XYZ file of C-alpha atoms in Angstrom:
783
model
C 20.118 37.552 -55.631
C 20.778 40.740 -53.715
C 23.416 40.666 -50.991
C 23.568 43.100 -48.114
C 26.609 45.250 -47.534
C 27.819 44.608 -44.003
C 30.477 47.270 -43.390
C 30.104 50.861 -42.268
C 32.462 53.792 -42.859
C 35.237 54.109 -40.236
C 33.825 57.500 -39.283
C 30.905 55.636 -37.659
C 33.204 53.856 -35.219
C 32.640 54.465 -31.535
C 35.483 55.153 -29.137
C 35.019 52.014 -27.044
C 33.421 48.578 -27.244
C 33.214 45.494 -25.110
C 35.165 43.616 -27.788
C 37.353 44.610 -30.722
C 37.978 41.839 -33.269
C 40.872 42.297 -35.701
C 40.333 40.496 -38.996
C 37.332 38.751 -40.545
C 38.352 35.256 -41.676
C 37.694 31.885 -40.074
C 39.130 32.919 -36.692
C 38.023 36.540 -36.414
C 34.672 36.097 -38.165
C 33.742 33.324 -35.747
C 34.813 35.367 -32.717
C 32.722 38.303 -33.941
C 29.650 36.127 -34.406
C 29.871 34.294 -31.111
C 30.702 37.299 -28.922
C 27.934 39.345 -30.542
C 25.580 36.441 -29.814
C 26.702 36.723 -26.191
C 25.314 40.266 -26.097
C 28.680 42.041 -26.254
C 29.190 45.249 -28.192
C 31.570 44.113 -30.922
C 33.699 46.120 -33.355
C 35.273 44.287 -36.314
C 38.277 45.880 -38.039
C 39.276 44.539 -41.467
C 42.246 45.789 -43.506
C 40.712 44.979 -46.885
C 37.630 46.112 -48.758
C 34.178 44.593 -48.859
C 33.425 42.716 -52.075
C 29.926 41.533 -52.848
C 29.114 38.745 -55.328
C 29.408 40.194 -58.821
C 32.307 42.480 -57.844
C 35.168 39.971 -58.016
C 37.607 40.098 -60.958
C 36.628 38.289 -64.150
C 39.281 39.643 -66.523
C 43.087 39.741 -66.439
C 43.065 43.533 -66.077
C 40.622 43.438 -63.163
C 42.668 40.718 -61.461
C 45.864 42.753 -61.880
C 44.209 45.733 -60.181
C 43.522 43.567 -57.124
C 47.080 42.224 -56.793
C 49.395 43.470 -54.064
C 52.942 42.167 -53.627
C 55.005 42.608 -50.501
C 58.642 41.898 -51.376
C 61.892 42.573 -49.505
C 62.445 45.582 -51.750
C 59.066 47.157 -50.979
C 55.317 46.971 -51.486
C 53.665 47.040 -54.912
C 49.967 47.640 -55.529
C 47.044 48.742 -53.389
C 47.273 47.726 -49.743
C 43.634 46.701 -49.962
C 44.124 44.505 -53.026
C 42.241 41.214 -52.760
C 45.217 39.038 -53.706
C 48.016 39.479 -51.162
C 51.344 37.890 -52.142
C 54.244 37.947 -49.675
C 57.577 37.189 -51.375
C 60.451 35.943 -49.239
C 63.557 33.837 -49.564
C 62.763 30.179 -48.936
C 59.025 30.487 -48.322
C 56.496 32.887 -49.796
C 52.820 33.096 -48.890
C 49.619 33.963 -50.715
C 46.574 35.091 -48.698
C 43.364 37.052 -49.152
C 42.684 40.639 -48.178
C 39.051 41.656 -47.843
C 36.004 41.298 -45.639
C 36.020 37.533 -45.187
C 39.807 37.215 -45.275
C 41.347 34.314 -47.149
C 37.980 32.531 -47.156
C 37.142 34.777 -50.120
C 39.791 33.221 -52.376
C 40.503 29.760 -50.981
C 39.238 26.406 -52.254
C 36.798 25.969 -49.310
C 37.876 22.428 -48.368
C 36.718 21.206 -44.931
C 39.011 18.260 -44.223
C 39.959 17.343 -40.662
C 43.516 16.209 -39.907
C 44.452 12.727 -38.795
C 43.856 12.181 -35.054
C 47.623 11.628 -34.716
C 48.195 15.277 -35.693
C 46.193 16.474 -32.694
C 48.063 14.092 -30.411
C 51.449 15.691 -31.058
C 53.200 17.094 -27.993
C 53.385 20.573 -29.493
C 49.688 21.053 -28.680
C 48.852 22.232 -25.130
C 48.129 19.424 -22.709
C 44.625 20.737 -21.974
C 43.634 20.320 -25.616
C 45.334 16.928 -26.032
C 43.533 15.575 -22.963
C 40.155 16.886 -24.115
C 39.834 15.987 -27.819
C 36.046 16.132 -27.504
C 36.291 19.918 -27.161
C 37.876 20.009 -30.615
C 35.385 17.664 -32.291
C 32.398 19.336 -30.636
C 33.461 22.628 -32.140
C 34.193 21.060 -35.508
C 30.489 20.265 -35.558
C 29.607 23.847 -34.595
C 31.741 25.177 -37.434
C 30.221 22.700 -39.881
C 26.756 23.876 -38.894
C 27.636 27.399 -40.061
C 29.958 26.613 -42.979
C 27.742 23.763 -44.268
C 30.337 21.688 -46.125
C 29.172 18.956 -48.492
C 30.607 16.886 -51.328
C 30.139 17.635 -55.009
C 26.745 16.055 -55.818
C 27.833 14.124 -58.897
C 24.876 12.756 -60.835
C 22.262 15.131 -59.475
C 20.504 17.337 -62.046
C 22.880 20.081 -63.142
C 25.952 18.387 -61.670
C 27.533 16.052 -64.219
C 30.738 14.091 -63.895
C 33.637 16.527 -64.003
C 36.554 15.726 -66.340
C 39.108 16.795 -63.746
C 37.586 14.423 -61.170
C 37.522 11.595 -63.702
C 41.215 12.254 -64.332
C 41.873 12.088 -60.584
C 40.157 8.696 -60.479
C 42.568 7.461 -63.157
C 45.558 8.773 -61.221
C 44.374 7.222 -57.965
C 43.805 3.825 -59.602
C 47.256 3.824 -61.211
C 48.839 4.750 -57.864
C 46.939 2.092 -55.950
C 45.300 4.760 -53.777
C 41.734 5.683 -52.885
C 39.857 8.475 -54.671
C 37.101 10.390 -52.873
C 35.121 13.588 -53.137
C 35.883 16.185 -50.485
C 33.551 18.127 -48.238
C 33.695 21.680 -49.567
C 31.973 24.828 -48.311
C 29.942 25.356 -51.474
C 26.195 25.716 -51.986
C 24.763 23.415 -54.692
C 21.139 24.543 -54.568
C 19.399 27.874 -54.082
C 18.722 28.052 -50.370
C 18.741 30.072 -47.176
C 21.774 29.114 -45.118
C 22.095 28.642 -41.363
C 22.911 32.314 -40.878
C 19.672 33.327 -42.623
C 21.422 34.477 -45.822
C 19.982 33.519 -49.224
C 22.611 31.905 -51.453
C 22.706 30.953 -55.133
C 23.680 27.484 -56.326
C 27.169 26.873 -57.714
C 27.474 27.602 -61.432
C 30.577 25.350 -61.782
C 32.572 28.272 -63.209
C 35.852 27.201 -61.590
C 36.837 30.717 -60.520
C 36.580 30.149 -56.758
C 40.074 31.534 -56.163
C 39.121 34.876 -57.719
C 36.165 35.239 -55.344
C 32.693 33.829 -56.004
C 30.556 36.126 -58.139
C 27.437 34.021 -57.522
C 27.431 33.924 -53.724
C 27.788 30.135 -53.759
C 30.973 29.815 -51.722
C 30.272 29.571 -48.031
C 32.850 32.155 -47.028
C 32.607 33.940 -43.694
C 31.054 36.799 -45.684
C 28.056 34.493 -46.255
C 27.595 33.190 -42.705
C 29.599 34.215 -39.631
C 29.945 37.893 -40.556
C 26.290 38.567 -41.399
C 25.436 36.587 -38.281
C 27.704 38.880 -36.271
C 26.107 41.994 -37.731
C 22.640 40.568 -37.248
C 23.465 40.295 -33.536
C 24.694 43.881 -33.287
C 28.362 43.777 -34.302
C 29.678 46.849 -36.133
C 31.995 46.084 -39.043
C 34.546 48.467 -40.536
C 36.671 47.835 -43.606
C 39.844 49.464 -44.963
C 41.109 49.774 -41.389
C 44.623 48.453 -40.816
C 45.525 47.624 -37.210
C 49.100 48.471 -36.329
C 49.535 47.372 -32.720
C 47.810 46.847 -29.375
C 48.670 48.513 -26.064
C 47.243 48.752 -22.547
C 45.989 51.901 -20.806
C 43.788 52.394 -17.750
C 42.718 48.737 -17.550
C 41.534 48.740 -21.159
C 43.058 47.538 -24.384
C 43.915 50.185 -26.960
C 43.880 49.086 -30.601
C 45.888 51.454 -32.802
C 44.951 51.631 -36.475
C 45.148 53.648 -39.672
C 42.442 54.191 -42.266
C 43.625 52.792 -45.580
C 43.843 55.212 -48.508
C 43.060 58.256 -46.348
C 46.637 59.345 -47.056
C 46.864 60.864 -43.594
C 50.490 59.741 -43.529
C 51.198 62.665 -45.854
C 50.573 64.841 -42.811
C 52.645 62.535 -40.557
C 49.513 61.572 -38.685
C 49.806 59.219 -35.708
C 47.553 56.162 -35.554
C 43.923 56.374 -34.511
C 42.721 54.117 -31.713
C 39.684 52.364 -30.296
C 39.472 50.792 -26.835
C 37.946 47.562 -25.558
C 37.794 45.264 -22.574
C 38.548 42.264 -24.791
C 40.630 42.201 -27.963
C 40.646 39.206 -30.308
C 43.368 39.333 -32.965
C 42.445 37.148 -35.925
C 44.351 38.675 -38.835
C 45.817 35.375 -40.003
C 49.226 33.833 -39.453
C 51.013 36.741 -41.123
C 48.807 39.598 -39.938
C 48.440 38.536 -36.313
C 52.158 37.853 -35.938
C 52.971 41.251 -37.436
C 50.580 43.029 -35.056
C 51.999 41.259 -31.999
C 55.595 41.826 -33.085
C 54.889 45.520 -33.428
C 53.031 45.525 -30.088
C 56.105 44.040 -28.439
C 58.286 46.727 -30.012
C 55.900 49.293 -28.474
C 56.438 47.818 -25.013
C 53.864 45.058 -24.534
C 55.385 42.064 -22.696
C 55.042 38.890 -24.782
C 56.630 35.475 -25.207
C 60.024 35.147 -26.884
C 58.478 32.416 -29.047
C 56.586 35.062 -31.036
C 57.208 34.613 -34.760
C 58.499 31.044 -34.419
C 57.162 27.672 -35.608
C 55.850 29.068 -38.878
C 54.749 26.336 -41.277
C 53.613 26.340 -44.887
C 51.481 23.275 -44.084
C 53.560 21.275 -46.556
C 51.935 23.016 -49.548
C 53.179 22.030 -53.019
C 51.720 23.015 -56.391
C 52.209 20.901 -59.519
C 50.732 20.351 -62.986
C 50.098 17.545 -65.403
C 50.437 19.454 -68.681
C 48.869 18.428 -71.993
C 47.485 15.071 -70.858
C 45.673 12.594 -73.113
C 42.183 13.577 -71.983
C 40.047 16.660 -71.552
C 40.308 18.031 -67.996
C 38.982 21.628 -68.120
C 41.138 23.110 -65.436
C 40.676 26.759 -66.495
C 37.768 28.714 -65.022
C 35.209 30.718 -67.007
C 36.705 34.160 -66.441
C 34.469 36.643 -68.268
C 32.382 33.918 -69.920
C 28.894 33.451 -68.512
C 27.490 30.109 -67.346
C 26.321 28.096 -70.348
C 28.904 29.579 -72.701
C 31.516 26.987 -71.689
C 31.269 23.398 -70.426
C 31.283 23.122 -66.619
C 34.633 23.228 -64.838
C 33.564 22.630 -61.240
C 34.569 24.092 -57.881
C 38.254 24.817 -57.429
C 38.893 21.604 -55.495
C 36.444 18.714 -55.508
C 38.404 15.499 -54.942
C 41.397 13.984 -53.208
C 43.866 11.134 -53.378
C 44.406 10.542 -49.675
C 47.836 9.093 -48.841
C 47.839 9.885 -45.133
C 47.653 6.358 -43.733
C 51.425 5.966 -43.356
C 53.416 4.353 -40.583
C 55.215 7.630 -40.016
C 52.768 10.522 -39.728
C 55.084 12.989 -41.474
C 55.253 10.770 -44.595
C 51.540 11.198 -45.246
C 50.028 13.665 -47.723
C 46.882 14.532 -49.649
C 46.801 15.258 -53.383
C 43.846 17.390 -54.464
C 42.718 18.540 -57.873
C 42.707 22.266 -58.603
C 41.712 24.960 -61.055
C 43.437 27.829 -62.794
C 41.121 30.867 -62.460
C 39.869 32.121 -65.804
C 41.521 35.563 -65.592
C 44.900 33.822 -65.174
C 44.323 31.138 -67.801
C 46.233 32.734 -70.672
C 49.177 33.725 -68.485
C 49.325 30.261 -66.888
C 49.112 28.630 -70.297
C 52.054 30.629 -71.599
C 54.151 29.923 -68.504
C 53.435 26.189 -68.550
C 54.097 26.015 -72.288
C 57.548 27.550 -71.783
C 58.310 25.239 -68.849
C 57.105 22.200 -70.811
C 59.414 23.164 -73.661
C 62.383 23.395 -71.305
C 61.540 20.095 -69.608
C 60.970 18.391 -72.945
C 64.214 19.627 -74.465
C 66.105 18.252 -71.461
C 64.381 14.861 -71.561
C 66.470 11.929 -72.764
C 63.569 10.493 -74.833
C 62.699 13.765 -76.580
C 62.248 13.006 -80.291
C 61.584 15.158 -83.300
C 58.046 13.739 -83.419
C 57.427 14.791 -79.816
C 58.813 18.242 -80.471
C 56.525 18.701 -83.485
C 53.515 17.412 -81.521
C 54.251 19.766 -78.648
C 54.679 22.715 -80.999
C 51.343 22.031 -82.691
C 49.585 21.721 -79.353
C 51.105 24.934 -78.086
C 50.044 26.738 -81.255
C 46.519 25.432 -80.745
C 46.470 26.892 -77.247
C 47.803 30.266 -78.404
C 45.314 30.562 -81.253
C 42.230 29.175 -79.491
C 42.874 30.399 -75.943
C 43.342 28.678 -72.572
C 40.009 26.831 -72.743
C 41.358 24.845 -75.688
C 44.606 23.148 -76.538
C 47.072 21.929 -73.883
C 45.521 23.941 -71.030
C 42.186 22.198 -71.566
C 44.096 18.955 -71.002
C 46.067 20.138 -67.948
C 45.504 18.878 -64.425
C 46.414 21.147 -61.515
C 47.399 19.532 -58.213
C 47.662 20.944 -54.700
C 49.488 18.803 -52.161
C 49.540 19.189 -48.399
C 51.963 17.293 -46.215
C 54.202 17.904 -43.177
C 57.184 20.242 -43.332
C 59.330 20.661 -40.217
C 57.521 23.862 -39.138
C 60.792 25.656 -38.474
C 60.065 28.947 -40.223
C 60.493 32.253 -38.429
C 58.888 35.651 -38.886
C 60.277 39.031 -37.897
C 59.891 42.714 -38.659
C 62.295 44.453 -40.990
C 61.752 48.113 -41.819
C 58.391 47.736 -40.022
C 57.205 45.009 -42.429
C 56.813 41.284 -41.819
C 59.383 38.956 -43.336
C 59.497 35.153 -43.374
C 62.909 33.570 -42.870
C 63.162 29.880 -43.780
C 66.191 29.083 -45.964
C 66.328 25.621 -47.471
C 62.783 24.570 -46.573
C 62.175 23.192 -50.062
C 65.087 20.777 -49.705
C 63.403 18.774 -46.964
C 63.154 15.088 -47.854
C 59.352 15.053 -47.746
C 59.140 17.241 -50.848
C 61.046 14.655 -52.879
C 58.343 12.165 -51.879
C 55.702 14.656 -52.987
C 57.510 15.023 -56.296
C 57.531 11.254 -56.791
C 53.809 10.906 -56.069
C 52.888 13.742 -58.394
C 54.910 12.191 -61.199
C 52.955 8.968 -60.729
C 49.663 10.867 -60.843
C 50.672 12.647 -64.065
C 52.114 9.524 -65.731
C 48.696 7.900 -65.390
C 47.342 10.696 -67.595
C 50.222 10.599 -70.106
C 51.000 14.250 -69.507
C 54.148 16.266 -68.878
C 54.857 16.697 -65.189
C 55.648 20.327 -64.373
C 56.647 21.379 -60.869
C 55.961 24.751 -59.334
C 58.411 26.936 -61.329
C 60.050 28.269 -58.161
C 60.703 24.746 -56.793
C 63.768 24.268 -58.939
C 67.496 24.148 -58.412
C 67.854 27.552 -60.072
C 65.419 29.037 -57.507
C 67.033 27.158 -54.591
C 63.869 25.041 -54.282
C 61.785 27.859 -52.863
C 58.161 27.171 -51.953
C 54.940 29.138 -51.742
C 52.102 28.380 -49.331
C 48.423 29.227 -49.462
C 47.989 27.845 -45.942
C 50.416 29.748 -43.686
C 50.166 28.633 -40.060
C 51.971 29.433 -36.829
C 53.806 32.463 -35.503
C 51.615 32.872 -32.393
C 51.420 29.190 -31.537
C 49.636 27.534 -28.639
C 51.715 26.162 -25.777
C 51.479 25.166 -22.124
C 53.506 28.225 -21.114
C 55.410 31.135 -22.594
C 58.586 29.102 -23.039
C 56.720 26.880 -25.517
C 54.154 29.171 -27.095
C 52.671 32.629 -27.467
C 49.125 31.806 -26.347
C 47.629 29.142 -24.090
C 45.056 26.540 -25.112
C 42.302 29.181 -24.812
C 44.050 31.592 -27.176
C 44.965 33.943 -24.294
C 48.249 35.770 -24.880
C 51.046 35.039 -22.420
C 52.142 38.179 -20.567
C 55.887 37.526 -20.202
C 58.705 35.476 -21.738
C 58.275 32.785 -19.062
C 55.495 31.245 -17.039
C 51.799 30.734 -17.754
C 50.432 34.163 -16.761
C 48.323 35.806 -19.455
C 47.124 39.248 -20.467
C 43.504 39.268 -19.347
C 41.198 39.990 -22.256
C 43.831 39.621 -24.995
C 43.388 36.704 -27.432
C 44.732 35.432 -30.726
C 42.235 33.324 -32.625
C 43.243 32.166 -36.128
C 45.725 29.968 -38.006
C 48.686 31.610 -36.285
C 47.989 29.638 -33.091
C 48.272 26.233 -34.820
C 51.593 24.787 -33.574
C 52.189 22.105 -36.235
C 51.494 21.504 -39.925
C 48.115 19.825 -40.280
C 48.797 18.020 -43.545
C 45.336 18.975 -44.837
C 43.437 22.144 -45.680
C 43.337 23.982 -42.332
C 40.090 25.953 -42.448
C 37.902 23.564 -40.442
C 40.567 23.162 -37.747
C 41.075 26.932 -37.497
C 37.297 27.312 -37.248
C 37.002 24.643 -34.551
C 39.789 26.221 -32.481
C 38.086 29.623 -32.804
C 34.745 28.148 -31.742
C 36.513 26.462 -28.816
C 38.192 29.718 -27.715
C 34.818 31.474 -27.650
C 33.214 28.561 -25.815
C 35.873 28.784 -23.098
C 35.463 32.559 -22.774
C 31.954 32.021 -21.427
C 33.201 30.676 -18.115
C 36.056 33.166 -17.842
C 33.751 36.174 -18.326
C 30.451 34.783 -17.067
C 28.433 35.255 -20.233
C 26.350 32.915 -22.378
C 26.546 32.483 -26.146
C 23.154 32.021 -27.781
C 23.655 29.373 -30.499
C 20.053 29.448 -31.721
C 19.205 30.130 -35.363
C 18.310 33.657 -36.437
C 17.574 34.951 -39.934
C 19.688 37.760 -41.284
C 17.731 40.988 -40.984
C 19.876 43.211 -43.183
C 18.563 45.254 -46.068
C 20.171 45.658 -49.453
C 21.568 49.132 -49.896
C 22.690 50.660 -53.176
C 26.299 51.810 -53.041
C 26.698 55.241 -54.607
C 29.839 57.191 -55.533
C 31.273 59.449 -52.852
C 34.288 61.636 -52.209
C 37.002 61.603 -49.600
C 39.886 63.895 -48.702
C 42.144 64.502 -45.726
C 43.067 67.867 -44.249
C 45.050 69.193 -41.334
C 44.545 72.448 -39.458
C 46.879 73.867 -36.827
C 46.702 76.664 -34.312
C 46.290 77.454 -30.638
C 43.606 77.491 -27.998
C 43.483 78.275 -24.301
C 41.628 76.660 -21.418
C 41.815 80.034 -19.687
C 39.738 81.873 -22.322
C 36.140 80.774 -22.713
C 34.454 83.683 -24.474
C 36.645 84.961 -27.343
C 38.320 83.001 -30.162
C 41.138 85.458 -30.962
C 41.962 85.967 -27.278
C 42.018 82.198 -26.843
C 44.369 81.882 -29.820
C 46.767 84.515 -28.484
C 46.723 83.156 -24.936
C 47.272 79.640 -26.246
C 50.197 80.727 -28.391
C 51.760 82.586 -25.490
C 51.342 79.561 -23.248
C 52.428 77.005 -25.850
C 48.988 75.381 -25.982
C 48.944 74.124 -29.562
C 46.073 72.323 -31.246
C 46.083 70.273 -34.447
C 43.720 67.868 -36.117
C 44.198 65.559 -39.091
C 40.761 64.609 -40.363
C 39.528 62.462 -43.214
C 36.278 63.893 -44.563
C 34.102 61.372 -46.379
C 30.762 61.467 -48.126
C 29.382 58.080 -49.194
C 26.872 59.720 -51.536
C 27.987 62.953 -53.209
C 24.703 63.562 -54.986
C 22.702 63.466 -51.739
C 25.301 65.578 -49.966
C 25.105 68.269 -52.632
C 21.301 68.305 -52.763
C 20.625 68.206 -49.018
C 20.415 71.549 -47.214
C 22.889 70.446 -44.532
C 25.483 69.176 -47.064
C 26.683 66.658 -44.497
C 29.676 64.319 -44.553
C 31.473 62.277 -41.919
C 34.749 62.887 -40.087
C 37.372 60.461 -38.824
C 40.819 61.276 -37.551
C 43.184 62.326 -34.827
C 43.682 65.361 -32.573
C 46.898 66.537 -30.944
C 46.463 68.961 -28.033
C 49.184 68.549 -25.366
C 47.231 70.483 -22.749
C 44.501 67.827 -22.952
C 46.705 64.750 -23.347
C 50.355 64.052 -24.046
C 49.195 61.318 -26.451
C 47.298 61.825 -29.723
C 43.537 61.598 -29.262
C 41.007 59.979 -31.535
C 37.543 61.179 -32.513
C 34.050 59.735 -32.863
C 30.662 61.021 -34.018
C 32.420 63.325 -36.462
C 30.096 65.451 -38.610
C 31.121 67.927 -41.299
C 28.753 70.388 -42.977
C 29.931 72.062 -46.161
C 28.576 75.537 -47.006
C 25.432 75.679 -44.861
C 23.258 78.741 -45.495
C 22.565 81.196 -42.663
C 20.001 83.956 -42.027
C 22.667 86.673 -41.876
C 21.804 89.976 -43.642
C 24.937 89.586 -45.773
C 25.227 86.353 -47.846
C 27.031 83.985 -45.514
C 27.713 80.259 -45.424
C 29.289 78.196 -42.671
C 31.532 75.139 -42.747
C 30.919 73.239 -39.516
C 32.985 70.617 -37.694
C 31.513 68.673 -34.766
C 33.033 65.676 -33.020
C 33.839 63.955 -29.780
C 37.516 63.760 -28.832
C 38.783 60.874 -26.713
C 42.066 60.525 -24.867
C 43.767 57.248 -24.008
C 43.382 58.283 -20.380
C 39.617 57.983 -20.788
C 38.596 61.677 -21.013
C 35.996 62.792 -23.565
C 35.590 66.306 -25.010
C 33.160 67.882 -27.441
C 34.559 69.961 -30.293
C 32.669 72.487 -32.358
C 34.326 74.576 -35.012
C 33.139 76.702 -37.894
C 34.478 78.690 -40.834
C 32.657 81.855 -41.879
C 32.385 82.168 -45.657
C 31.413 85.829 -46.161
C 32.574 88.607 -48.461
C 34.093 91.291 -46.231
C 36.293 94.138 -47.395
C 39.302 93.167 -49.444
C 40.157 89.759 -50.871
C 39.299 87.493 -47.939
C 38.047 84.337 -49.680
C 41.254 82.368 -48.981
C 41.392 83.508 -45.368
C 37.734 82.584 -44.797
C 38.182 79.095 -46.257
C 41.273 78.449 -44.143
C 40.276 79.842 -40.722
C 38.381 77.735 -38.174
C 37.008 79.130 -34.911
C 36.944 76.370 -32.312
C 35.237 75.728 -28.987
C 36.066 72.818 -26.669
C 33.530 71.516 -24.137
C 34.573 69.512 -21.091
C 32.189 66.629 -21.728
C 30.415 64.603 -24.382
C 28.212 67.300 -25.963
C 27.638 71.027 -26.289
C 25.714 71.149 -23.016
C 28.962 70.462 -21.129
C 30.895 73.459 -19.751
C 33.100 75.346 -22.189
C 36.710 74.327 -21.658
C 38.378 76.809 -23.976
C 38.470 78.584 -27.328
C 40.947 79.204 -30.121
C 41.625 79.483 -33.852
C 43.036 76.979 -36.358
C 44.279 77.629 -39.895
C 45.253 75.661 -42.991
C 48.797 76.472 -44.051
C 49.558 76.822 -47.755
C 51.833 73.783 -47.860
C 49.229 71.651 -46.092
C 46.525 72.726 -48.516
C 48.721 71.640 -51.416
C 49.006 68.201 -49.829
C 45.280 68.134 -49.121
C 44.525 68.460 -52.834
C 46.489 65.256 -53.518
C 44.280 63.283 -51.097
C 41.039 64.085 -52.901
C 39.537 60.950 -54.465
C 36.241 59.408 -55.493
C 35.139 56.271 -53.628
C 32.744 53.506 -54.711
C 32.777 54.550 -58.365
C 31.691 51.751 -60.665
C 33.639 53.050 -63.644
C 36.003 55.783 -64.778
C 32.976 57.648 -66.125
C 31.233 57.504 -62.724
C 34.427 58.731 -61.084
C 34.732 61.693 -63.441
C 31.042 62.542 -63.143
C 31.168 62.429 -59.339
C 34.237 64.631 -59.089
C 32.669 67.081 -61.531
C 29.456 67.280 -59.496
C 31.371 67.884 -56.283
C 33.676 70.430 -57.900
C 30.763 72.280 -59.436
C 28.990 72.535 -56.098
C 32.163 73.687 -54.335
C 32.943 76.422 -56.858
C 29.325 77.586 -57.106
C 29.223 78.179 -53.344
C 32.179 80.569 -53.577
C 30.600 82.191 -56.638
C 27.390 82.919 -54.704
C 29.293 84.562 -51.847
C 32.147 86.428 -53.498
C 31.160 87.045 -57.125
C 27.393 87.100 -57.593
C 26.699 89.970 -55.130
C 29.185 92.175 -56.961
C 27.481 91.542 -60.303
C 24.303 93.137 -58.923
C 26.061 96.375 -58.053
């Protein structure tokens, strides 16, 4: 099946929208869909990249390229890597980074919490007194996400060994086994957002991203629905903070990988009447913490009540039956026996007298690209555990050694790993984690969380589950005495929690952000809408609750803003577009211009310099198709960036509608080409200007090639286009040191391979050099 690319280049972003949505997961994706359905102009900003089915990692090397690690010592890997690991003392967190957020790499389980969870006093009174508003929106979310249980027994869906093993464990523990509702498509169909999806191939690699389009991530439903209703989606855009100016919200962001920071560029910005922050528990908290540092009044509870949702990972290693816990990796369907979706079944132990003693134990998978590494790690841990066991005999040691050798020689789909059960547990921690900024990066502070009594109960239950399978029980390697019983969560919640007022939360029951440390007043038009608003651990997979709360927030907005959300069905109208290799680089030019000179560039430059009227831009120039750019007569690319001109605004200004033309031919009697720059410039104060600049590439007397390529003649118009009155003129130049930096920002984008990257850069370089040859060398050869 062909899937439509949803995102546009950041250079296509407008200066203002009715709504800006930050993020694209279960909270943000839903807000984008519903507010676009209400007829609002919606802009979606996502930090990560857009991955389509077929583009997710299938090999260890590809998976490693998509890993980013944020540790106290610094950040490792690409900031748009799909797998986003945050290492901290006490509690670490693993989330997704891409269009679709963590929905891209989660296990897609739609399990509602016990009613007692929603009755806890930490929830706002308005929500506790109106539970129907939660359940009504659970149904809305289910309509879009379309969860269903694994259809065991239907053609193509046999009994799964890992589920059969779970049945054994449940029986031995005296607990109930059941299949879970999961957001997975089990037959070729058109979903409720009008997107065609392929049936699940049972590859088991859900946590790497679904290469078949079978997972019902927000990329398959809410996001295409949003775009189908007019939303504009931009990826590789990292929001830094939010501020207020002239009765509008200002969202400050940077374009990832533009390397504009090499020129010390300030953030770009886009404005909106409504801002919905849905960047996840970590991302939303970080954005609000930074916003508070920049002067926005917020609750003192910001960053508090973080919970890992009681997540615990464990393994039953080398059991007495085949389990097939390792995904296909780079094997195709049919080459290996079916594994099944990442999580299919549960042992539900929630019906306890004390709510916090309850838990769910779910089966899990090891993604294929990580199978060999996981096998080696578990083999080492099993050896350590076995050597410390009181009943370890020579016979057991020999048996274990033979099994380990089998796994090494035959690979992770054979040997002990083929007989290993993975477990994911969710329960109730005390939710006492805290988040803060250190060196402008988010840190989680929660010492001793793993020593809470509930995790000993989890340990006991997991041992019972593994004993039923005659395997070796292996805990998460970091949950050990040597590691101070640290934990890692894949379900981070809290940080911007709901409360009745600012003394108890960061947002109210509608998701509106409180506007001071006390009281119930809110910032009008400023919302948080994701897992960060959940005030307690849920004890189950949180996606359906996050989705229901997001649906509820949007439902309540209708009355506050007097609009109507159209919930009717509508097919997705997008068209599949081939992604071709492009180029991108960032440059800065500096100089002077004068609002007192409107007819001469050099006079404007001199008058501006004398009056201290400086002008600088830092622009990222991007072509999404180098071959078309080179062949087309206009040789057009797009511009995005920032302008600093103190005479126009004391704050940096952003641009829109940026167009760059590289080496356009002219009708001049002497061979001449122009480089053109056109864009709108917008100030935070609400003023808009039109900028036109050009470089003249012409062979005059002397060696002037460098000067021509580095000199830009600029005209500013006091309005949105060139018909507006001329405001002033001037000249900008590229300094030698800035050009050296510019060369380091040149890169190929959307290349499918190293060969495509080299070929694209060669084509662009050849065109660039040939243009200079035609102007400065070829005419002399005719003399």
